[in-house]
Tab-separated table of C-alpha atoms and ligand atoms in Angstrom:
chain	number	residue	atom	x	y	z
Y	18	MET	CA	16.279	-20.571	-11.464
Y	19	PRO	CA	18.309	-17.777	-13.107
Y	20	SER	CA	21.975	-18.852	-12.514
Y	21	ALA	CA	23.000	-15.175	-12.095
Y	22	ARG	CA	21.463	-14.972	-8.642
Y	23	PRO	CA	23.878	-14.057	-5.869
Y	24	ARG	CA	24.657	-16.705	-3.321
Y	25	PRO	CA	23.418	-15.752	0.242
Y	26	GLU	CA	26.055	-14.805	2.847
Y	27	ASP	CA	27.083	-17.361	5.447
Y	28	HIS	CA	24.138	-18.189	7.746
Y	29	VAL	CA	23.042	-19.871	10.957
Y	30	ILE	CA	19.454	-20.902	10.356
Y	31	VAL	CA	17.371	-21.656	13.385
Y	32	ILE	CA	14.037	-23.465	13.095
Y	33	PHE	CA	11.701	-23.084	15.969
Y	34	GLY	CA	9.112	-25.810	15.940
Y	35	ILE	CA	11.421	-28.364	14.428
Y	36	THR	CA	9.174	-31.263	15.501
Y	37	GLY	CA	6.135	-29.664	13.917
Y	38	ASP	CA	4.282	-30.601	10.818
Y	39	LEU	CA	5.548	-27.685	8.762
Y	40	ALA	CA	9.227	-28.247	9.559
Y	41	ARG	CA	8.851	-31.945	8.637
Y	42	ARG	CA	6.859	-31.466	5.424
Y	43	LYS	CA	8.363	-28.327	3.998
Y	44	ILE	CA	11.220	-26.622	5.765
Y	45	ILE	CA	13.659	-29.447	6.259
Y	46	PRO	CA	13.159	-31.047	2.783
Y	47	GLY	CA	13.205	-27.537	1.302
Y	48	LEU	CA	16.552	-26.702	2.917
Y	49	PHE	CA	17.935	-29.972	1.700
Y	50	HIS	CA	16.806	-29.288	-1.881
Y	51	LEU	CA	18.344	-25.840	-1.738
Y	52	ALA	CA	21.621	-27.361	-0.465
Y	53	ALA	CA	21.631	-30.006	-3.224
Y	54	ALA	CA	20.948	-27.292	-5.850
Y	55	GLY	CA	23.953	-25.311	-4.505
Y	56	LEU	CA	21.713	-22.403	-3.476
Y	57	LEU	CA	22.508	-22.358	0.247
Y	58	PRO	CA	25.383	-20.223	1.461
Y	59	ALA	CA	28.897	-21.569	1.236
Y	60	ASN	CA	28.938	-22.016	5.015
Y	61	TYR	CA	25.851	-22.657	7.036
Y	62	ARG	CA	24.477	-24.460	10.110
Y	63	ILE	CA	20.898	-25.378	10.683
Y	64	VAL	CA	19.810	-25.471	14.274
Y	65	GLY	CA	16.580	-27.404	15.099
Y	66	CYS	CA	15.134	-25.856	18.271
Y	67	ALA	CA	12.581	-27.768	20.344
Y	68	ARG	CA	11.004	-27.644	23.759
Y	69	PRO	CA	12.941	-29.713	26.410
Y	70	SER	CA	10.180	-32.311	26.315
Y	71	SER	CA	11.020	-33.045	22.666
Y	72	ARG	CA	14.771	-32.704	23.129
Y	73	MET	CA	16.907	-34.489	20.539
Y	74	SER	CA	20.623	-35.076	20.202
Y	75	ASP	CA	22.365	-33.930	17.040
Y	76	ASP	CA	22.265	-37.476	15.675
Y	77	GLU	CA	18.540	-37.896	16.512
Y	78	LEU	CA	17.840	-34.612	14.700
Y	79	ARG	CA	19.779	-35.878	11.675
Y	80	ALA	CA	17.842	-39.135	11.640
Y	81	TYR	CA	14.591	-37.260	12.040
Y	82	ALA	CA	15.511	-34.859	9.209
Y	83	TYR	CA	16.516	-37.788	7.006
Y	84	ASP	CA	13.097	-39.470	7.458
Y	85	ALA	CA	11.284	-36.222	6.780
Y	86	THR	CA	13.287	-35.617	3.627
Y	87	CYS	CA	12.743	-39.166	2.296
Y	88	GLN	CA	9.083	-38.821	2.968
Y	89	PHE	CA	8.406	-35.325	1.634
Y	90	ALA	CA	11.179	-34.124	-0.644
Y	91	THR	CA	10.437	-34.090	-4.417
Y	92	GLU	CA	13.752	-35.876	-5.013
Y	93	LYS	CA	14.987	-38.510	-2.568
Y	94	PRO	CA	18.302	-37.686	-0.961
Y	95	ASP	CA	21.489	-39.332	-2.344
Y	96	GLU	CA	23.979	-40.680	0.128
Y	97	GLU	CA	26.778	-38.201	-0.438
Y	98	GLY	CA	24.508	-35.172	-0.712
Y	99	TRP	CA	22.763	-36.112	2.468
Y	100	ARG	CA	25.977	-36.630	4.426
Y	101	ALA	CA	27.218	-33.177	3.465
Y	102	PHE	CA	23.960	-31.645	4.465
Y	103	ALA	CA	23.449	-33.541	7.711
Y	104	GLU	CA	26.857	-32.442	9.109
Y	105	ASN	CA	25.415	-28.976	9.285
Y	106	LEU	CA	22.399	-29.961	11.439
Y	107	LEU	CA	22.480	-29.229	15.187
Y	108	ALA	CA	19.893	-29.652	17.887
Y	109	ALA	CA	19.091	-27.062	20.574
Y	110	ILE	CA	16.446	-26.426	23.205
Y	111	ASP	CA	14.426	-23.493	24.331
Y	112	PRO	CA	14.166	-22.417	27.258
Y	113	ASP	CA	17.702	-21.370	26.555
Y	114	GLU	CA	19.682	-23.039	29.287
Y	115	GLY	CA	22.849	-25.072	29.524
Y	116	PRO	CA	25.047	-26.439	26.729
Y	117	ASP	CA	21.973	-27.519	24.746
Y	118	GLY	CA	20.362	-24.155	25.012
Y	119	LEU	CA	19.978	-22.040	21.902
Y	120	SER	CA	22.654	-19.397	22.722
Y	121	ALA	CA	25.292	-22.081	23.395
Y	122	VAL	CA	24.479	-24.080	20.278
Y	123	MET	CA	24.497	-20.885	18.144
Y	124	ALA	CA	27.811	-19.822	19.541
Y	125	ARG	CA	29.268	-23.217	18.543
Y	126	ALA	CA	27.645	-22.953	15.107
Y	127	GLU	CA	29.062	-19.455	14.553
Y	128	ALA	CA	32.522	-20.391	15.743
Y	129	ALA	CA	32.497	-23.281	13.261
Y	130	ILE	CA	31.520	-21.009	10.389
Y	131	GLY	CA	33.856	-18.174	11.470
Y	132	GLY	CA	33.363	-14.459	11.076
Y	133	ALA	CA	29.924	-12.928	11.816
Y	134	PRO	CA	27.351	-15.008	9.888
Y	135	ARG	CA	23.813	-13.821	9.440
Y	136	ARG	CA	21.199	-15.344	11.737
Y	137	LEU	CA	17.895	-16.460	10.338
Y	138	TYR	CA	15.048	-17.531	12.641
Y	139	HIS	CA	12.210	-19.451	11.244
Y	140	LEU	CA	9.295	-19.258	13.712
Y	141	ALA	CA	7.260	-22.300	12.634
Y	142	ILE	CA	5.187	-22.079	15.747
Y	143	PRO	CA	1.660	-20.959	16.647
Y	144	PRO	CA	0.979	-17.251	16.945
Y	145	ASP	CA	0.653	-17.254	20.746
Y	146	ALA	CA	4.104	-18.844	21.128
Y	147	MET	CA	5.816	-16.288	18.810
Y	148	ARG	CA	5.958	-13.378	21.236
Y	149	GLN	CA	7.939	-15.379	23.804
Y	150	VAL	CA	10.487	-16.420	21.197
Y	151	ILE	CA	10.881	-12.889	19.889
Y	152	GLU	CA	11.440	-11.638	23.403
Y	153	LEU	CA	14.035	-14.313	24.061
Y	154	LEU	CA	15.963	-13.366	20.885
Y	155	GLY	CA	15.892	-9.704	21.922
Y	156	GLN	CA	16.951	-10.332	25.487
Y	157	LYS	CA	19.828	-12.614	24.539
Y	158	GLY	CA	21.062	-10.160	21.833
Y	159	LEU	CA	20.397	-12.825	19.203
Y	160	ASN	CA	18.460	-10.284	17.154
Y	161	GLU	CA	21.736	-8.708	16.028
Y	162	ARG	CA	22.487	-9.727	12.402
Y	163	GLY	CA	19.160	-11.511	12.572
Y	164	ARG	CA	16.177	-11.904	10.318
Y	165	ILE	CA	12.986	-13.592	11.430
Y	166	ILE	CA	10.400	-15.529	9.395
Y	167	CYS	CA	6.985	-15.524	10.971
Y	168	GLU	CA	4.607	-18.204	9.882
Y	169	LYS	CA	0.955	-17.647	9.237
Y	170	PRO	CA	-1.550	-17.102	10.655
Y	171	PHE	CA	0.072	-13.866	11.853
Y	172	GLY	CA	-1.992	-13.314	15.036
Y	173	THR	CA	-5.517	-14.596	15.440
Y	174	ASP	CA	-7.334	-11.216	15.111
Y	175	LEU	CA	-6.531	-7.558	14.771
Y	176	ALA	CA	-5.598	-7.027	18.493
Y	177	SER	CA	-3.198	-9.986	18.594
Y	178	ALA	CA	-1.668	-9.131	15.173
Y	179	ARG	CA	-1.020	-5.543	16.485
Y	180	GLU	CA	0.533	-6.842	19.663
Y	181	LEU	CA	2.756	-9.201	17.776
Y	182	ASN	CA	3.843	-6.420	15.410
Y	183	GLN	CA	4.616	-4.273	18.441
Y	184	GLU	CA	6.655	-6.981	20.104
Y	185	ILE	CA	8.620	-7.600	16.938
Y	186	SER	CA	9.343	-3.915	16.417
Y	187	ARG	CA	10.889	-3.780	19.922
Y	188	HIS	CA	13.602	-6.161	18.875
Y	189	PHE	CA	13.756	-6.085	15.090
Y	190	ASP	CA	13.782	-3.453	12.416
Y	191	GLU	CA	11.008	-3.915	9.802
Y	192	SER	CA	13.744	-4.707	7.242
Y	193	GLN	CA	14.567	-7.842	9.229
Y	194	VAL	CA	11.039	-9.195	9.364
Y	195	PHE	CA	9.595	-11.660	6.880
Y	196	ARG	CA	5.971	-12.597	7.419
Y	197	ILE	CA	5.710	-15.606	5.186
Y	198	ASP	CA	2.728	-16.722	3.050
Y	199	HIS	CA	3.877	-19.591	0.937
Y	200	PHE	CA	1.180	-19.019	-1.722
Y	201	LEU	CA	3.177	-15.927	-2.671
Y	202	GLY	CA	6.134	-18.170	-3.450
Y	203	LYS	CA	4.182	-20.245	-5.887
Y	204	GLU	CA	5.407	-19.925	-9.453
Y	205	SER	CA	1.921	-19.311	-10.900
Y	206	ILE	CA	1.061	-16.702	-8.325
Y	207	ASP	CA	4.252	-14.813	-9.062
Y	208	ASN	CA	3.351	-15.201	-12.787
Y	209	ILE	CA	0.210	-13.107	-12.238
Y	210	LEU	CA	2.454	-10.032	-12.332
Y	211	ALA	CA	4.022	-11.137	-15.613
Y	212	LEU	CA	0.609	-12.118	-17.093
Y	213	ARG	CA	-0.918	-8.808	-16.267
Y	214	PHE	CA	1.865	-6.287	-16.610
Y	215	ALA	CA	4.117	-7.787	-19.329
Y	216	ASN	CA	1.219	-8.366	-21.786
Y	217	GLU	CA	-1.131	-5.895	-23.377
Y	218	LEU	CA	-3.295	-8.920	-24.194
Y	219	PHE	CA	-4.762	-9.146	-20.699
Y	220	GLU	CA	-4.268	-5.976	-18.654
Y	221	PRO	CA	-6.777	-3.785	-20.532
Y	222	LEU	CA	-9.516	-6.320	-19.703
Y	223	TRP	CA	-8.491	-6.736	-16.120
Y	224	ARG	CA	-11.098	-4.406	-14.580
Y	225	ARG	CA	-14.804	-3.984	-13.802
Y	226	ASN	CA	-15.697	-2.844	-17.343
Y	227	HIS	CA	-14.920	-6.311	-18.634
Y	228	VAL	CA	-14.754	-8.712	-15.650
Y	229	ARG	CA	-18.027	-9.914	-14.156
Y	230	TYR	CA	-16.568	-11.898	-11.298
Y	231	VAL	CA	-13.371	-13.439	-9.906
Y	232	GLN	CA	-13.142	-16.830	-8.243
Y	233	ILE	CA	-10.292	-18.090	-6.044
Y	234	ASP	CA	-11.101	-21.679	-5.353
Y	235	VAL	CA	-8.855	-23.960	-3.250
Y	236	PRO	CA	-10.708	-27.177	-2.440
Y	237	GLU	CA	-8.561	-29.951	-0.823
Y	238	THR	CA	-9.161	-33.654	-0.563
Y	239	LEU	CA	-6.806	-33.685	2.487
Y	240	SER	CA	-8.310	-33.949	5.951
Y	241	ILE	CA	-6.758	-32.048	8.836
Y	242	GLU	CA	-3.953	-34.671	8.729
Y	243	GLY	CA	-3.551	-35.171	12.450
Y	244	ARG	CA	-3.369	-31.466	13.160
Y	245	GLY	CA	-6.502	-31.516	15.296
Y	246	ALA	CA	-5.138	-29.349	18.123
Y	247	PHE	CA	-3.877	-26.673	15.764
Y	248	TYR	CA	-6.876	-26.820	13.458
Y	249	GLU	CA	-9.553	-26.631	16.163
Y	250	ASP	CA	-8.328	-23.179	17.155
Y	251	THR	CA	-7.707	-22.005	13.631
Y	252	GLY	CA	-10.281	-23.320	11.161
Y	253	ALA	CA	-10.422	-22.769	7.396
Y	254	PHE	CA	-11.038	-19.086	7.595
Y	255	LYS	CA	-7.850	-18.209	9.448
Y	256	ASP	CA	-5.772	-21.079	8.000
Y	257	MET	CA	-6.541	-20.316	4.372
Y	258	VAL	CA	-8.653	-17.221	3.732
Y	259	VAL	CA	-7.211	-14.422	5.901
Y	260	THR	CA	-3.846	-15.650	4.718
Y	261	HIS	CA	-3.405	-17.402	1.458
Y	262	LEU	CA	-6.633	-16.534	-0.468
Y	263	PHE	CA	-6.578	-12.832	0.493
Y	264	GLN	CA	-2.941	-12.645	-0.561
Y	265	VAL	CA	-3.853	-14.158	-3.934
Y	266	LEU	CA	-6.682	-11.573	-4.196
Y	267	GLY	CA	-4.101	-8.834	-3.535
Y	268	GLN	CA	-2.017	-9.976	-6.471
Y	269	LEU	CA	-5.053	-10.192	-8.778
Y	270	ALA	CA	-6.523	-6.839	-7.884
Y	271	MET	CA	-3.421	-4.567	-7.408
Y	272	GLU	CA	-2.476	-1.793	-9.688
Y	273	GLN	CA	0.786	-1.872	-11.585
Y	274	PRO	CA	3.670	-1.204	-9.230
Y	275	THR	CA	6.414	1.221	-10.349
Y	276	SER	CA	8.974	-1.628	-10.039
Y	277	LEU	CA	9.224	-5.143	-8.840
Y	278	THR	CA	11.039	-4.236	-5.619
Y	279	ALA	CA	9.569	-4.738	-2.224
Y	280	LYS	CA	8.274	-1.261	-1.363
Y	281	PRO	CA	6.250	-0.433	-4.513
Y	282	LEU	CA	4.990	-3.971	-4.729
Y	283	ARG	CA	3.755	-4.108	-1.195
Y	284	ASP	CA	2.394	-0.588	-1.323
Y	285	GLU	CA	0.088	-1.618	-4.173
Y	286	VAL	CA	-1.040	-4.753	-2.389
Y	287	SER	CA	-1.759	-2.802	0.741
Y	288	LYS	CA	-3.853	-0.332	-1.208
Y	289	VAL	CA	-6.043	-3.265	-2.342
Y	290	PHE	CA	-6.536	-4.397	1.268
Y	291	GLU	CA	-7.339	-0.811	2.230
Y	292	THR	CA	-10.172	-0.684	-0.273
Y	293	MET	CA	-11.570	-4.084	0.627
Y	294	ARG	CA	-15.065	-3.889	2.165
Y	295	PRO	CA	-15.334	-5.515	5.653
Y	296	LEU	CA	-16.746	-8.925	5.144
Y	297	ASP	CA	-20.538	-9.364	5.661
Y	298	PRO	CA	-21.329	-12.620	7.580
Y	299	ARG	CA	-24.456	-12.894	5.403
Y	300	GLU	CA	-22.206	-13.408	2.428
Y	301	VAL	CA	-20.292	-16.265	4.154
Y	302	VAL	CA	-21.025	-20.018	4.383
Y	303	ARG	CA	-19.096	-22.084	6.882
Y	304	GLY	CA	-19.103	-25.823	6.633
Y	305	GLN	CA	-17.746	-28.752	8.536
Y	306	TYR	CA	-17.164	-32.232	7.020
Y	307	GLU	CA	-19.104	-35.076	8.528
Y	308	GLY	CA	-16.727	-37.042	10.821
Y	309	TYR	CA	-14.501	-34.001	11.661
Y	310	ARG	CA	-15.687	-34.181	15.288
Y	311	ASP	CA	-14.218	-37.732	15.550
Y	312	GLU	CA	-10.753	-36.595	14.607
Y	313	ASN	CA	-8.046	-36.611	17.332
Y	314	GLY	CA	-7.862	-33.351	19.236
Y	315	VAL	CA	-11.269	-32.195	18.032
Y	316	ALA	CA	-14.109	-31.399	20.387
Y	317	LYS	CA	-17.230	-33.530	20.147
Y	318	ASP	CA	-19.306	-30.375	19.696
Y	319	SER	CA	-16.773	-28.456	17.679
Y	320	THR	CA	-18.048	-25.507	15.595
Y	321	THR	CA	-14.733	-24.993	13.812
Y	322	GLU	CA	-15.169	-24.637	10.047
Y	323	THR	CA	-13.299	-27.011	7.730
Y	324	PHE	CA	-14.909	-25.277	4.733
Y	325	ILE	CA	-15.666	-21.654	3.881
Y	326	ALA	CA	-17.065	-19.842	0.883
Y	327	LEU	CA	-17.612	-16.046	0.797
Y	328	ARG	CA	-18.028	-12.976	-1.339
Y	329	ALA	CA	-15.494	-10.254	-0.996
Y	330	TRP	CA	-15.546	-6.781	-2.535
Y	331	VAL	CA	-12.805	-4.387	-3.509
Y	332	ASP	CA	-14.355	-0.900	-3.532
Y	333	ASN	CA	-12.001	1.012	-5.888
Y	334	ALA	CA	-12.300	2.431	-9.335
Y	335	ARG	CA	-10.996	-0.810	-10.952
Y	336	TRP	CA	-13.120	-3.371	-9.127
Y	337	MET	CA	-16.267	-1.636	-7.776
Y	338	GLY	CA	-19.198	-4.038	-8.109
Y	339	VAL	CA	-17.195	-7.094	-9.115
Y	340	PRO	CA	-17.661	-9.926	-6.635
Y	341	PHE	CA	-14.598	-11.946	-5.623
Y	342	TYR	CA	-15.778	-15.449	-4.740
Y	343	LEU	CA	-13.451	-17.347	-2.396
Y	344	ARG	CA	-13.856	-21.011	-1.470
Y	345	THR	CA	-11.700	-23.538	0.309
Y	346	GLY	CA	-12.197	-26.601	2.418
Y	347	LYS	CA	-10.870	-29.934	3.616
Y	348	ARG	CA	-12.113	-33.387	2.535
Y	349	MET	CA	-13.659	-32.034	-0.625
Y	350	ALA	CA	-14.220	-33.755	-3.965
Y	351	GLN	CA	-10.880	-32.695	-5.529
Y	352	SER	CA	-7.728	-30.851	-4.714
Y	353	ARG	CA	-7.483	-27.808	-6.942
Y	354	GLN	CA	-6.071	-24.276	-6.861
Y	355	ILE	CA	-7.945	-22.305	-9.421
Y	356	ILE	CA	-8.483	-18.632	-10.203
Y	357	THR	CA	-11.201	-17.749	-12.701
Y	358	LEU	CA	-11.907	-14.424	-14.205
Y	359	GLY	CA	-15.405	-14.471	-15.741
Y	360	LEU	CA	-15.744	-11.884	-18.486
Y	361	ARG	CA	-18.848	-9.936	-19.376
Y	362	GLU	CA	-20.968	-10.688	-22.479
Y	363	PRO	CA	-20.530	-8.439	-25.546
Y	364	VAL	CA	-22.646	-5.309	-25.264
Y	365	MET	CA	-24.518	-5.865	-28.501
Y	366	GLU	CA	-25.627	-9.358	-29.329
Y	367	ILE	CA	-25.822	-10.403	-32.974
Y	368	PHE	CA	-25.884	-14.127	-32.162
Y	369	PRO	CA	-29.409	-15.295	-31.340
Y	370	GLU	CA	-28.250	-18.115	-29.053
Y	371	LEU	CA	-26.394	-15.606	-26.848
Y	372	LYS	CA	-29.462	-13.323	-26.761
Y	373	ALA	CA	-31.510	-16.265	-25.559
Y	374	ASN	CA	-28.923	-17.109	-22.800
Y	375	PRO	CA	-27.246	-13.990	-21.495
Y	376	ASN	CA	-25.693	-15.869	-18.474
Y	377	ARG	CA	-23.844	-18.305	-20.618
Y	378	ASP	CA	-20.547	-17.454	-19.012
Y	379	SER	CA	-18.619	-18.173	-22.140
Y	380	ASN	CA	-15.495	-16.075	-21.769
Y	381	LYS	CA	-13.201	-17.083	-18.940
Y	382	LEU	CA	-9.615	-16.987	-18.058
Y	383	ILE	CA	-8.664	-19.864	-15.791
Y	384	ILE	CA	-5.374	-19.905	-13.881
Y	385	ASP	CA	-4.576	-23.246	-12.348
Y	386	PHE	CA	-1.905	-22.427	-9.736
Y	387	LYS	CA	-1.280	-25.819	-8.405
Y	388	ASP	CA	2.228	-26.720	-9.359
Y	389	PRO	CA	3.312	-27.055	-12.115
Y	390	GLY	CA	0.515	-24.685	-13.192
Y	391	SER	CA	-1.351	-23.750	-16.342
Y	392	ILE	CA	-3.581	-21.094	-17.829
Y	393	HIS	CA	-6.630	-21.611	-19.998
Y	394	ALA	CA	-8.754	-19.157	-21.907
Y	395	GLU	CA	-12.337	-20.174	-22.691
Y	396	PHE	CA	-14.120	-18.430	-25.530
Y	397	LEU	CA	-16.791	-18.999	-28.207
Y	398	ALA	CA	-15.882	-19.993	-31.715
Y	399	LYS	CA	-17.906	-20.812	-34.798
Y	400	GLN	CA	-18.386	-24.555	-35.149
Y	401	PRO	CA	-17.356	-25.703	-38.617
Y	402	GLY	CA	-20.275	-25.989	-41.022
Y	403	PRO	CA	-22.660	-23.920	-43.110
Y	404	GLU	CA	-24.446	-22.329	-40.140
Y	405	MET	CA	-23.216	-19.860	-37.619
Y	406	VAL	CA	-23.402	-22.108	-34.566
Y	407	LEU	CA	-21.272	-21.234	-31.586
Y	408	GLY	CA	-19.227	-23.784	-29.548
Y	409	THR	CA	-16.930	-23.459	-26.566
Y	410	ALA	CA	-13.254	-23.368	-27.549
Y	411	ARG	CA	-10.132	-23.285	-25.375
Y	412	MET	CA	-6.499	-22.055	-25.525
Y	413	HIS	CA	-4.036	-23.621	-23.151
Y	414	PHE	CA	-0.643	-22.735	-21.657
Y	415	HIS	CA	1.145	-25.349	-19.577
Y	416	TYR	CA	4.407	-24.581	-17.833
Y	417	ARG	CA	5.622	-28.114	-18.490
Y	418	GLU	CA	5.195	-27.765	-22.216
Y	419	SER	CA	6.402	-24.149	-22.595
Y	420	PHE	CA	9.382	-23.997	-20.206
Y	421	GLN	CA	12.189	-26.148	-18.849
Y	422	ILE	CA	11.184	-26.417	-15.228
Y	423	SER	CA	13.563	-29.001	-13.886
Y	424	ASN	CA	15.199	-26.365	-11.651
Y	425	ASN	CA	11.875	-25.473	-10.201
Y	426	LEU	CA	11.826	-24.472	-6.564
Y	427	GLU	CA	8.873	-25.197	-4.379
Y	428	ALA	CA	7.191	-22.153	-2.857
Y	429	TYR	CA	8.959	-22.620	0.523
Y	430	GLU	CA	12.345	-23.063	-1.043
Y	431	ARG	CA	11.944	-19.917	-3.195
Y	432	LEU	CA	10.880	-17.893	-0.163
Y	433	LEU	CA	13.660	-19.166	2.118
Y	434	MET	CA	16.135	-18.118	-0.508
Y	435	GLU	CA	14.620	-14.684	-0.811
Y	436	VAL	CA	14.924	-14.234	2.960
Y	437	MET	CA	18.543	-15.183	2.915
Y	438	LEU	CA	19.074	-12.636	0.207
Y	439	GLY	CA	17.107	-10.002	2.242
Y	440	ASN	CA	14.430	-9.491	-0.445
Y	441	GLN	CA	11.031	-8.719	1.146
Y	442	ALA	CA	9.106	-8.375	-2.085
Y	443	LEU	CA	7.207	-11.676	-1.694
Y	444	PHE	CA	6.427	-11.243	2.006
Y	445	THR	CA	3.409	-9.622	3.663
Y	446	ARG	CA	3.721	-6.346	5.500
Y	447	SER	CA	2.383	-5.401	8.956
Y	448	ASP	CA	-0.103	-2.755	7.694
Y	449	GLY	CA	-1.527	-5.231	5.104
Y	450	ILE	CA	-1.985	-7.987	7.674
Y	451	GLU	CA	-3.552	-5.730	10.163
Y	452	ARG	CA	-5.962	-4.434	7.547
Y	453	LEU	CA	-6.939	-8.037	6.623
Y	454	TRP	CA	-7.842	-8.819	10.190
Y	455	GLU	CA	-9.950	-5.660	10.279
Y	456	VAL	CA	-11.758	-6.694	7.067
Y	457	SER	CA	-12.321	-10.140	8.665
Y	458	ALA	CA	-13.568	-8.917	12.030
Y	459	PRO	CA	-17.294	-9.139	11.269
Y	460	VAL	CA	-16.966	-12.852	10.474
Y	461	LEU	CA	-14.786	-13.552	13.588
Y	462	GLU	CA	-17.275	-11.700	15.745
Y	463	SER	CA	-20.442	-13.146	14.324
Y	464	PRO	CA	-19.585	-16.333	12.503
Y	465	PRO	CA	-22.552	-17.818	10.557
Y	466	PRO	CA	-23.598	-21.241	11.914
Y	467	ILE	CA	-21.786	-24.370	10.702
Y	468	GLU	CA	-23.405	-26.435	7.960
Y	469	PHE	CA	-22.326	-30.070	7.562
Y	470	TYR	CA	-21.219	-31.577	4.272
Y	471	PRO	CA	-20.448	-35.203	3.340
Y	472	GLN	CA	-16.734	-35.931	2.743
Y	473	GLY	CA	-15.765	-36.000	-0.901
Y	474	THR	CA	-18.221	-33.326	-1.986
Y	475	TRP	CA	-18.016	-29.655	-2.930
Y	476	GLY	CA	-19.252	-28.386	0.470
Y	477	PRO	CA	-22.702	-27.549	1.849
Y	478	TYR	CA	-25.457	-27.044	-0.678
Y	479	SER	CA	-26.126	-23.514	0.423
Y	480	ILE	CA	-22.821	-22.257	-1.128
Y	481	GLU	CA	-24.709	-21.889	-4.330
Y	482	ARG	CA	-26.468	-18.850	-2.858
Y	483	ILE	CA	-23.046	-17.203	-2.450
Y	484	ILE	CA	-22.188	-17.452	-6.106
Y	485	ALA	CA	-25.551	-17.264	-7.854
Y	486	PRO	CA	-26.187	-16.384	-10.702
Y	487	HIS	CA	-22.724	-17.643	-11.513
Y	488	ARG	CA	-21.198	-21.043	-11.040
Y	489	TRP	CA	-18.002	-22.434	-9.628
Y	490	THR	CA	-15.633	-23.317	-12.419
Y	491	LEU	CA	-15.656	-27.139	-12.584
Y	492	PRO	CA	-12.739	-29.424	-13.255
Y	493	GLN	CA	-12.138	-30.277	-16.895
Z	18	LIG	C1	-1.122	-24.502	4.614
Z	18	LIG	C2	-2.388	-24.784	5.398
Z	18	LIG	O1	-0.738	-23.166	4.967
Z	18	LIG	O2	-1.462	-24.536	3.219
Z	18	LIG	C3	-2.888	-26.173	5.018
Z	18	LIG	O3	-2.099	-24.732	6.799
Z	18	LIG	C4	-3.073	-26.366	3.560
Z	18	LIG	O4	-4.106	-26.455	5.741
Z	18	LIG	C5	-1.844	-25.894	2.808
Z	18	LIG	O5	-3.361	-27.675	3.252
Z	18	LIG	C6	-2.000	-25.814	1.314
Z	18	LIG	O6	-0.783	-25.541	0.759
Z	18	LIG	P1	-0.171	-26.216	-0.603
Z	18	LIG	O7	1.300	-26.161	-0.350
Z	18	LIG	O8	-0.827	-27.493	-0.795
Z	18	LIG	O9	-0.479	-25.260	-1.625
């Protein structure tokens, strides 16, 4: 982390959905890590807001947060650091009534900090619950000095995303709104900008003239991890593709922005989404792992997809005709986060073995964006010996070997910091999100039938038809 970064102003941070999976796994441990790294404001309070049925006292919230941090933080909390952090944790309930209600707890928090601290609301709740909370914040005047973080998926289709955007704009200015997609906070995804626009080595190749296909592949060995109720209504398409994978596509396909500030960056990403062709259900395979229907909270005849592979197209001068292959799923053979750019073959072949096998797929740039991240270039080289015989060779870059990364922030941590600093560059914008729902509408309206796949595999067999004549990049 560059040490020259400004420290955020004093804050009251409110987490809606404090008892949810996301708060437990990412937000609470992330805030603790930021506190331990000295990156939180000098004065802050964190209010965990729950429904009255999950009401907690301050001490119960502290114990709960401690367990979550021990379980999920990258570094376990030390006693002194934890005590200092825990003092700042307060519990509240919504509906906002009585001394435990959100307004009363926030008033206490603000009085303790003094002055007029900023208010940050993290809405780690499902899309249908967001509108109510936003309305509450507006009605109570809690939107003043406020910023909101909206979790993905933002809406469940175009109509609901529009309604949500409208509700937000009634109570918040767009500059106060942070639609989060944590893939944009990943170090290796942010690095795509550097890789492309800080180097003349790659950018001239980064277009249809040289690139045959792009793959964005995020298989996971995880199951739905007890999130049956959420997952049943969401599925892999909304959970991963309309959100994370499309955002990664935006970073890969965008033109060079005029600067790294929020407006030019997000303008360029939005232009990519504008030029995306609406998805064709015939170019989509939906899968479900065997045994999914036995998970808690899942219907016995569920047709929710736990796997999806598809072909997307960006119809602009740079990418016309280049397929973007996207794949993700639960309970697959391996957990990976891989981008592959497959390059075209040389126009004129002087090597007989290449002539004999034009689909050899021998030039690839592979970005592994799972932390800590790496990049590999695959190319052909002459094998040592008297004959001109070609063999596959590789060049590697590993963050761990090239940089000191002990101060590394996890995606959520990085993004929480950016919100507190008011920088929207790494957050999605309403027009972009609405366009992505528009592009996705054909699949939401006419989803192809579910195909089953055994756990621990690479998905249904028929995914090969999505990618043929190419192949998914396999683990090395
Ligand atoms: C979340 C999805 O947004 O991203 C999960 O809801 C998925 O289903 C997760 O497992 C993957 O994120 P990460 O942090 O492993 O890159």
